[in-house]
Structure formats: C-alpha cells, structure tokens
CSV table of C-alpha atoms in Angstrom, one decimal:
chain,number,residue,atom,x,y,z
A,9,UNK,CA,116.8,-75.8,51.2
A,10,UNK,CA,117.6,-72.2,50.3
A,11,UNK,CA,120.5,-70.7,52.6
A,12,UNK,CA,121.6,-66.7,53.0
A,13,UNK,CA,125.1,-66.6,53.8
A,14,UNK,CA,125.2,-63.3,56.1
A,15,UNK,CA,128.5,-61.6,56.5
A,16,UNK,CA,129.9,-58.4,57.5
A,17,UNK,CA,132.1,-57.9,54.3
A,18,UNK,CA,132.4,-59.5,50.8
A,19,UNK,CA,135.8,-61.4,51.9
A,20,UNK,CA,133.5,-64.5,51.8
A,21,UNK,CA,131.4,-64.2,48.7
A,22,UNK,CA,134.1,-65.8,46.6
A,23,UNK,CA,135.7,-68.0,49.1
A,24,UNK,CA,132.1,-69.8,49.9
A,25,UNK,CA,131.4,-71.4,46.7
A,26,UNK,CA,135.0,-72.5,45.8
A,27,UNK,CA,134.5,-74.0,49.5
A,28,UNK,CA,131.6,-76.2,47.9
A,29,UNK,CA,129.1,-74.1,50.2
A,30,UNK,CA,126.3,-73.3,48.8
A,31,UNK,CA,123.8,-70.3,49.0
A,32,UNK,CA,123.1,-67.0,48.5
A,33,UNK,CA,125.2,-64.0,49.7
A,34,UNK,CA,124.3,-60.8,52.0
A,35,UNK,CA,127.4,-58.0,52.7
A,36,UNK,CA,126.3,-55.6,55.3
A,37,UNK,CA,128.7,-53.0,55.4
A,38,UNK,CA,127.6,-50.7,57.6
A,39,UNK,CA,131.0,-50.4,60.2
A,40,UNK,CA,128.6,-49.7,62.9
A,41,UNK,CA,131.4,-49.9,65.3
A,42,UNK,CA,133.0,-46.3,63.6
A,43,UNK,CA,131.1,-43.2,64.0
A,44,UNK,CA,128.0,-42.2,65.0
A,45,UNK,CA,125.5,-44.6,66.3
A,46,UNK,CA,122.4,-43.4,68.0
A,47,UNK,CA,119.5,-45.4,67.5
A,48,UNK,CA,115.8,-44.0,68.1
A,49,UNK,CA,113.7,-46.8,65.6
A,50,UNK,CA,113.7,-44.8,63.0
A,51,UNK,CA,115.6,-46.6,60.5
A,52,UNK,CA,115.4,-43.6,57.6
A,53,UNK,CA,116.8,-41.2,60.1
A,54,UNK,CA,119.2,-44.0,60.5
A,55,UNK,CA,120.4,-44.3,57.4
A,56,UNK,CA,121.1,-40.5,56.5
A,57,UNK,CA,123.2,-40.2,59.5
A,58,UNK,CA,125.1,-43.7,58.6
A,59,UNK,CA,125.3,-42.6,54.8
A,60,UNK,CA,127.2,-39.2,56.0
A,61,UNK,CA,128.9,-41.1,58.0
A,62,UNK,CA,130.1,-43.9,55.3
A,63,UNK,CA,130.7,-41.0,52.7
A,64,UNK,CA,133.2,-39.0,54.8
A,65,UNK,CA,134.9,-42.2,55.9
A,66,UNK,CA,135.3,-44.4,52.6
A,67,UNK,CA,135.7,-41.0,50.7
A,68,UNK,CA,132.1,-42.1,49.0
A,69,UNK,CA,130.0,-40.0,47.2
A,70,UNK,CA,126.8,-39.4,49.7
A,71,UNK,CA,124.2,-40.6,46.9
A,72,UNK,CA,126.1,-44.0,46.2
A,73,UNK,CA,126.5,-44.7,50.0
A,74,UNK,CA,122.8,-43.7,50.8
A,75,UNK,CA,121.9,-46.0,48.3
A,76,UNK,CA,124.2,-48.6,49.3
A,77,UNK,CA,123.3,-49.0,53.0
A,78,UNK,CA,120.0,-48.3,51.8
A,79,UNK,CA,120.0,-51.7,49.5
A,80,UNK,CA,121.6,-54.2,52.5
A,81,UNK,CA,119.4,-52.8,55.0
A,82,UNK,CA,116.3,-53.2,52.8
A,83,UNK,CA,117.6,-57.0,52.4
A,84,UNK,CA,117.6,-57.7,55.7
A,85,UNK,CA,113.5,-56.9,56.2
A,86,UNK,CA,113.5,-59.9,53.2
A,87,UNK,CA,115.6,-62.3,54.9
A,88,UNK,CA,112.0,-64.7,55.6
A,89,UNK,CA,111.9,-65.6,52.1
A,90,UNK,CA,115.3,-68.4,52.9
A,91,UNK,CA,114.3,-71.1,54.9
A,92,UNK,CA,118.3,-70.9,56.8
A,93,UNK,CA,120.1,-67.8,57.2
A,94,UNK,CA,123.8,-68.2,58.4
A,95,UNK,CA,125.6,-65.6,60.8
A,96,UNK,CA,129.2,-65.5,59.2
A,97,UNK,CA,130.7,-63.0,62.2
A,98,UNK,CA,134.0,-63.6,64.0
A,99,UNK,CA,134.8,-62.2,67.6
A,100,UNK,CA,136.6,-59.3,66.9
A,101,UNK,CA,134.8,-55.4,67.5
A,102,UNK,CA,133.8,-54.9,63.8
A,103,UNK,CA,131.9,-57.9,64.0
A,104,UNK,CA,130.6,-58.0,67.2
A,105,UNK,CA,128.9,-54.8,66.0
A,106,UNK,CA,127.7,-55.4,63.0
A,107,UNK,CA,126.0,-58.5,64.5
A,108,UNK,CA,124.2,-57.0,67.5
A,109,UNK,CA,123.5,-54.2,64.6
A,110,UNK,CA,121.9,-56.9,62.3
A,111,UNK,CA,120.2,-59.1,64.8
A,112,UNK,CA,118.6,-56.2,66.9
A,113,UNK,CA,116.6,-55.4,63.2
A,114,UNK,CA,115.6,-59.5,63.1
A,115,UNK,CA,115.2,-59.9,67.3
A,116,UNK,CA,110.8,-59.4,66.6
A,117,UNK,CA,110.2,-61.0,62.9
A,118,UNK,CA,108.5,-63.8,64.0
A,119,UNK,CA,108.8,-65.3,60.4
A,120,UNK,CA,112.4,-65.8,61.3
A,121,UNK,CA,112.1,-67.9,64.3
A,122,UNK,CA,114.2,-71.2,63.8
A,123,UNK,CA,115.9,-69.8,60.7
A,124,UNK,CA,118.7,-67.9,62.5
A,125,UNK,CA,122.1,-70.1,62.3
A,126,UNK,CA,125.6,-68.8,63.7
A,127,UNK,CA,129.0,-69.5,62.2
A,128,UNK,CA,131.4,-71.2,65.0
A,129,UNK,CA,134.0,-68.7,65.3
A,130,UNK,CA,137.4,-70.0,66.9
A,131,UNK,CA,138.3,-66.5,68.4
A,132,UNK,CA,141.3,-66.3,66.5
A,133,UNK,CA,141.0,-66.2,62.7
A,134,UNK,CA,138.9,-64.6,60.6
A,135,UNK,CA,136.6,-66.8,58.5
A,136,UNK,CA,139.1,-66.1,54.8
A,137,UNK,CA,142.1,-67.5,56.7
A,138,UNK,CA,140.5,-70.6,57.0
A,139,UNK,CA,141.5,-73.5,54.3
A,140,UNK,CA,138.1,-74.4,52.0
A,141,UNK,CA,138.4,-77.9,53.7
A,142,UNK,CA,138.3,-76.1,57.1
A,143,UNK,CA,135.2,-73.6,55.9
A,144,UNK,CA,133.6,-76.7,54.2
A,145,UNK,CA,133.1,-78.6,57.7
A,146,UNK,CA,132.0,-76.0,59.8
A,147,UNK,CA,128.5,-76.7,61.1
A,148,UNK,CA,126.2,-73.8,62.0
A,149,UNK,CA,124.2,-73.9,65.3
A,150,UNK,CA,120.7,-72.2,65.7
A,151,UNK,CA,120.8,-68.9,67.5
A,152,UNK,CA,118.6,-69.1,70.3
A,153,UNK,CA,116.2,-67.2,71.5
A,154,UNK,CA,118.6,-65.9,74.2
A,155,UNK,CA,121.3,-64.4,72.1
A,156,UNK,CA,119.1,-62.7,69.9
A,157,UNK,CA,117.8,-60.8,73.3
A,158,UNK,CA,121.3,-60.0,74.7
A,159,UNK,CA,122.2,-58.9,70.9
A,160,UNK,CA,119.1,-56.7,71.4
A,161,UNK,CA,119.7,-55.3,74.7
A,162,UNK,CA,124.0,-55.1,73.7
A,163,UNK,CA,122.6,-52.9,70.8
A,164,UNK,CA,120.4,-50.8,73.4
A,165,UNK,CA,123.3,-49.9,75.0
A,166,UNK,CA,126.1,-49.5,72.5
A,167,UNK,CA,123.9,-46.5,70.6
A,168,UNK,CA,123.2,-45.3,74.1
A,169,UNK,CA,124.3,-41.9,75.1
A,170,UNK,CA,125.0,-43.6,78.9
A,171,UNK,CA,127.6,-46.1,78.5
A,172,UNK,CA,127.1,-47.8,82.0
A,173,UNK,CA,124.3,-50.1,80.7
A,174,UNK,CA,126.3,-51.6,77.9
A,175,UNK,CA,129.5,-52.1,80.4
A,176,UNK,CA,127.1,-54.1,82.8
A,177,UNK,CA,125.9,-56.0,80.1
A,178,UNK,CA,129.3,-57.0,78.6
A,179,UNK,CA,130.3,-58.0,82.2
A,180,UNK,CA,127.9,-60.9,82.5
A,181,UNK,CA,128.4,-64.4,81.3
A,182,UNK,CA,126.8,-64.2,78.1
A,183,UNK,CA,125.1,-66.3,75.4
A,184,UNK,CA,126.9,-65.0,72.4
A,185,UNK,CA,130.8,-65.7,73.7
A,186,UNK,CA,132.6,-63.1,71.6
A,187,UNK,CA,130.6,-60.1,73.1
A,188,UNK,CA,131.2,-58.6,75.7
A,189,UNK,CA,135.3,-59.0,75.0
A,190,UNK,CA,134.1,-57.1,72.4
A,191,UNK,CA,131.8,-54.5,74.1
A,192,UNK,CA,134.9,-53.7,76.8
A,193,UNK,CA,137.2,-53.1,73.8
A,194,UNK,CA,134.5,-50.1,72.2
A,195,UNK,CA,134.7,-48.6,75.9
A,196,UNK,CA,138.3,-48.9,76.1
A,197,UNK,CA,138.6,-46.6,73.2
A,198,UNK,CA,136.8,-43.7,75.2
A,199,UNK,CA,138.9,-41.0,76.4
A,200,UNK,CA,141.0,-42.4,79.9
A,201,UNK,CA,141.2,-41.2,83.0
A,202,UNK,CA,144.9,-41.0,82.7
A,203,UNK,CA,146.1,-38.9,79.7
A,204,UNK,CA,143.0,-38.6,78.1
A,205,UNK,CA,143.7,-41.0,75.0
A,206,UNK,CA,141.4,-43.8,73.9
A,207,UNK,CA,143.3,-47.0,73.8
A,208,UNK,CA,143.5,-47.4,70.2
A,209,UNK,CA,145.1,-43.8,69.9
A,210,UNK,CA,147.5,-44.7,72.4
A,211,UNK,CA,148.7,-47.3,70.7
A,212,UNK,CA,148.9,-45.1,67.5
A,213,UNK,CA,150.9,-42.4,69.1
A,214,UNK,CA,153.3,-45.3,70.9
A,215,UNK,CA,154.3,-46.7,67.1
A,216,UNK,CA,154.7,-43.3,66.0
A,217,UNK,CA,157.2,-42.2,69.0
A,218,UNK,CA,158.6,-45.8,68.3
A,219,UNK,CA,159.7,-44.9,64.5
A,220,UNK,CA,156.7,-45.9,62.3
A,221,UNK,CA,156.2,-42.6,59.8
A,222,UNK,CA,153.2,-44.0,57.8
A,223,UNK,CA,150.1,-45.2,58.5
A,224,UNK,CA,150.8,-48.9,56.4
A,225,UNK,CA,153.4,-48.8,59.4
A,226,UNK,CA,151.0,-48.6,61.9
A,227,UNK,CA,148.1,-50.8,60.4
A,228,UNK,CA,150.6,-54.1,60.4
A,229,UNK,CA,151.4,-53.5,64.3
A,230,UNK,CA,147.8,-52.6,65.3
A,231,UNK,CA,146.4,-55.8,63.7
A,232,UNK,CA,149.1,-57.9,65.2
A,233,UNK,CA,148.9,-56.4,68.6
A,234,UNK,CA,145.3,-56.6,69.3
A,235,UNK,CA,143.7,-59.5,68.7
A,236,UNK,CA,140.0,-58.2,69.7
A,237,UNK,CA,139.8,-54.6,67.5
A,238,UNK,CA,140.6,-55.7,63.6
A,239,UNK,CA,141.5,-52.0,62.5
A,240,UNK,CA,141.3,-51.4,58.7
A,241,UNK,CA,143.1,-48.7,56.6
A,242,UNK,CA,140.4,-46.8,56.5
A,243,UNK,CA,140.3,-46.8,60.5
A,244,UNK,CA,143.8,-45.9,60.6
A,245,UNK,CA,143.0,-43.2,58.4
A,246,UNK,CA,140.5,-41.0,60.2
A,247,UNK,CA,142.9,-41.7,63.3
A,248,UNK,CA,145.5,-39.6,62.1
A,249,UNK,CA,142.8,-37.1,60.9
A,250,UNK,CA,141.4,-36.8,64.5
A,251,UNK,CA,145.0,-36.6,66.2
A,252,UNK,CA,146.3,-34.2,63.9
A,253,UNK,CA,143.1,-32.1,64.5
A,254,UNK,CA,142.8,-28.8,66.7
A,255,UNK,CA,145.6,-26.4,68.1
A,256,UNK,CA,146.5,-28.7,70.7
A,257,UNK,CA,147.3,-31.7,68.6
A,258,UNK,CA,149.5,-34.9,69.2
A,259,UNK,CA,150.4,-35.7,65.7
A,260,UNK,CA,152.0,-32.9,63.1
A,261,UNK,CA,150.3,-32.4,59.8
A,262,UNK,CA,151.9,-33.4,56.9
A,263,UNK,CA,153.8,-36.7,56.4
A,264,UNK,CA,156.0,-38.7,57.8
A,265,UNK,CA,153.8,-39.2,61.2
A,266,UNK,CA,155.6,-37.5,63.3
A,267,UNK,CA,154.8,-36.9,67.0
A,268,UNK,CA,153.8,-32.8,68.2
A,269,UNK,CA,155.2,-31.2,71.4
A,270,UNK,CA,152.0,-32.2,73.2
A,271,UNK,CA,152.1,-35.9,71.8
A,272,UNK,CA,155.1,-35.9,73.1
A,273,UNK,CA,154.3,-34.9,76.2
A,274,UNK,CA,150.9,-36.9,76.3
A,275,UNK,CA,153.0,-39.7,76.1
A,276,UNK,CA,155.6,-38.7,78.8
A,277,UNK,CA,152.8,-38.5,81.4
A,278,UNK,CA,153.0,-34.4,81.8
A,279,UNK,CA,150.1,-33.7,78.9
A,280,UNK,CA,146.8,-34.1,78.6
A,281,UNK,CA,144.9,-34.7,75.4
A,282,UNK,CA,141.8,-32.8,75.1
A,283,UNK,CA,139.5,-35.1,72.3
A,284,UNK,CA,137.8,-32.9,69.5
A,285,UNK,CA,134.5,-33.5,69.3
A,286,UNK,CA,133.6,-37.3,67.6
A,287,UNK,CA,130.7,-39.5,68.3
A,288,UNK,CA,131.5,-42.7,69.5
A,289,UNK,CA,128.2,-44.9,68.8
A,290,UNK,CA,125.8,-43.4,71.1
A,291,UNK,CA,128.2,-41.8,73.2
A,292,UNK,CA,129.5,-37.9,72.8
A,293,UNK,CA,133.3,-38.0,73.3
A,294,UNK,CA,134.2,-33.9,73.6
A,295,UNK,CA,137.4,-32.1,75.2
A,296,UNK,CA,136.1,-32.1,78.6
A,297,UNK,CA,134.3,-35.6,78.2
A,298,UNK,CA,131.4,-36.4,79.7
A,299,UNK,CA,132.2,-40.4,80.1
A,300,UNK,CA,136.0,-41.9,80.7
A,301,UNK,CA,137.5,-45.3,81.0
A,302,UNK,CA,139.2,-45.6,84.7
A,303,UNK,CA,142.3,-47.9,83.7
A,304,UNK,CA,142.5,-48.5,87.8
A,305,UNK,CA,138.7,-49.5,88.0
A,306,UNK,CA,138.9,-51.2,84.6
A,307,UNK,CA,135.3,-49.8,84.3
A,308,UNK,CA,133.7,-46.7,82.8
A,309,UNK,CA,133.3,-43.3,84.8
A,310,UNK,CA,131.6,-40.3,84.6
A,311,UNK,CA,133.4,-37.1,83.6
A,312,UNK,CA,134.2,-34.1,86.2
C-alpha cells in the first residue's frame, strides 16, 4: 500500500526509515501559528502573504520561500494519489496549527475519505525523541469525520479577526485531544488585561530581569517551562525584535538582553506595555488593542 508520511518539519524524514517505516515524506513548513494568518479561500493570496511572512522570519529570500510554500502546498491538492496518508503532529501550538492549517485544505476532497490516519501523540514528547523501537509500534488511527470538521471550524476561527469563536471552540470537549490546550495557549499570547504583555513575552522579559543576556538563554528556559508552546530560535528571535521595537520599549537594543526602564517597570506592576503593531493569525494586536486576554476571566475580552 503506498503511505505519505505528513509532518510539520523534516525532523522525521530520516528518523522514519531507520525506524523500518516505510513511505513517502511530506514537510509542510508553513509556521502558521507565527504571523499573519487571515484566510479568505484564496489560496494564491495566501501564499504571497505567508511567503513575506516566511522571508522576513527565516531571513529567506522572498522568491525561494514563495516557491517553497508554494511546492508543499501544491503537494497537498495531490495527496489522493496514496492510498494512506499519516498525520505525524504532536500537541504542542506549532502543531496544533499546522494541522488544523493542513486538514482545513483536505476537510472537502472526497477522494480522501478513509485515507486520513493520525499519529498517537503522548502529549509529552515530540515524535524524534522517541526510540525507533518506540516509533516502529505506533499504530495510526483513521481521522474521523468529526475531527476533520472541528479542524475546519478551529481553522475558521484562528484566521478570524474575532477571537471569541475560536475560544468557544477550544472550550468544548473535542475530538482532536491536543486542540483546544493548544487554541487557549495562541489566545494567551494576546496582549493581557494586566500589563499588557502576551504570555510568551512575559516570560521573556521575566528570564531577562532573572539574568539570562542571550536569546540561547532564553530558548532552553522557554522550552522547558511550557510544555504546550514549543518556541524555536527563530521565535525567540523576532521576540526580541518586537520588544525592543518603538520609543516605549521593554528590552534595550544591542546585546546582552537587558531589560529598559519601562520593562522594568512593566514587570514591577506600575507600566504598561503598549504592543506595536503585529498580526497575530487573524487577529490585529495594536497599542490600544482591540482584543485582550482577562487573566481573572481566563477568557478573551474586548478592548476599551
């Protein structure tokens, strides 16, 4: 039987075959859950904004990335031709969105009804930690007709400019397990009520008023300390960027990190960080913002 092995990264193209598992491989490398993400169908318009995306963020030239999403996304219109296609995506965010991404493309090709399989994910490692042995035995289940709906619908909302939809969504006892942990995590990084930091950039400026000077620093305690948002270097990256952004920034310029007079402050509870302008997915963070996470509520809220 032929078998696409679909993951969100090439950290399995290797590992598979010494594994003993056999089939073709698919990366899709979009990180849908960075940057902008508003959806309208039109998958062309789609990729332009993705590629400038991808080309500012992986310090790609904008032809190669164009080209690049270009390629996985045009694989994924071909994916009828296997008779099994295997979901390799783990619970964190990254994957969570890059399989509600994937799935809301495949949610109407009725050629690939039945052929649809999911990876069991433990919700703690990532597929390369596991042992070949371990990779070897696990045993795919068919995605059912459910999950690809709620993947539909959790993709609706996450390139929504209205963030309520997708909260209410990720509240509900859903089919795919990982996702709305997932979901909640995205909204968590929206600017809060409180001191107007998303939660990942809280916990940047924390290790930084802690003592960490460089962003390898921070990288090793933000992996370790949050099991559900798998940052990458690049990540880190265009994290400092954004905080060290504006006349009113938390972080200096220049290395080591350091902390400003308004990080500091932020951070002491008498601040207020006012966000530059980014996209998160379908959402427009900017320095009055129109959406904020309530930390009391543990739920989104509109902006004043």
């Amino acid at each position: 039987m032929s078998t696409l092995h679909l993951r969100c990264g090439d950290d399995l193209r290797v590992a598979l075959p010494r594994a003993g598992v056999a089939g073709g491989y698919l990366c899709f490398s979009d990180p849908v859950c960075q940057g902008p993400a508003r959806d309208d169908g039109d998958l062309l318009a789609w990729l332009g904004l993705r590629a400038r995306f991808v080309a500012q963020h992986a310090d790609m030239d904008l032809g190669e990335a164009r080209l690049r999403l270009g390629r996985e996304y045009a694989a994924l219109q071909a994916l009828h031709r296997y008779e099994a296609v295997h979901l390799w995506f783990e619970h964190d965010l990254w994957d969570q969105a890059a399989l509600i991404r994937v799935l809301s493309l495949l949610a109407e090709k009725r050629l690939l009804r039945d052929r649809l399989w999911l990876m069991p994910a433990d919700g703690v490692r990532s597929f390369p930690e596991l042992p070949d042995a371990e990779l070897a035995a696990l045993l795919p289940a068919p995605l059912s007709a459910l999950q690809l709906q709620q993947a539909a619908e959790a993709w609706e909302g996450f390139a929504a400019a209205d963030p309520r939809p997708l909260e209410a969504l990720a509240r509900q006892d859903l089919a795919l397990p990982f996702l709305g942990a997932a979901m909640l995590r995205h909204l968590r990084d929206l600017p809060w009520t409180t001191d107007g930091l998303g939660e990942t950039e809280r916990k940047l400026l924390r290790l930084v008023a802690g003592g960490a000077t460089e962003e390898a620093e921070v990288l090793t305690a933000l992996r370790a300390g949050d099991p559900v948002f798998h940052v990458t270097d690049l990540i880190v990256r265009d994290l400092v960027r954004r905080l060290r952004t504006g006349p009113h920034r938390p972080l200096l310029a220049g290395d080591p990190l350091r902390l400003s007079a308004r990080g500091e402050a932020v951070l002491a509870g008498t601040g207020r960080h006012r966000p530059v302008p980014r996209a998160h997915a379908g959402i427009a963070v900017l320095p009055d913002p129109p959406w904020l996470w309530d930390p009391k509520a543990a739920g989104v809220v509109a902006g004043t």
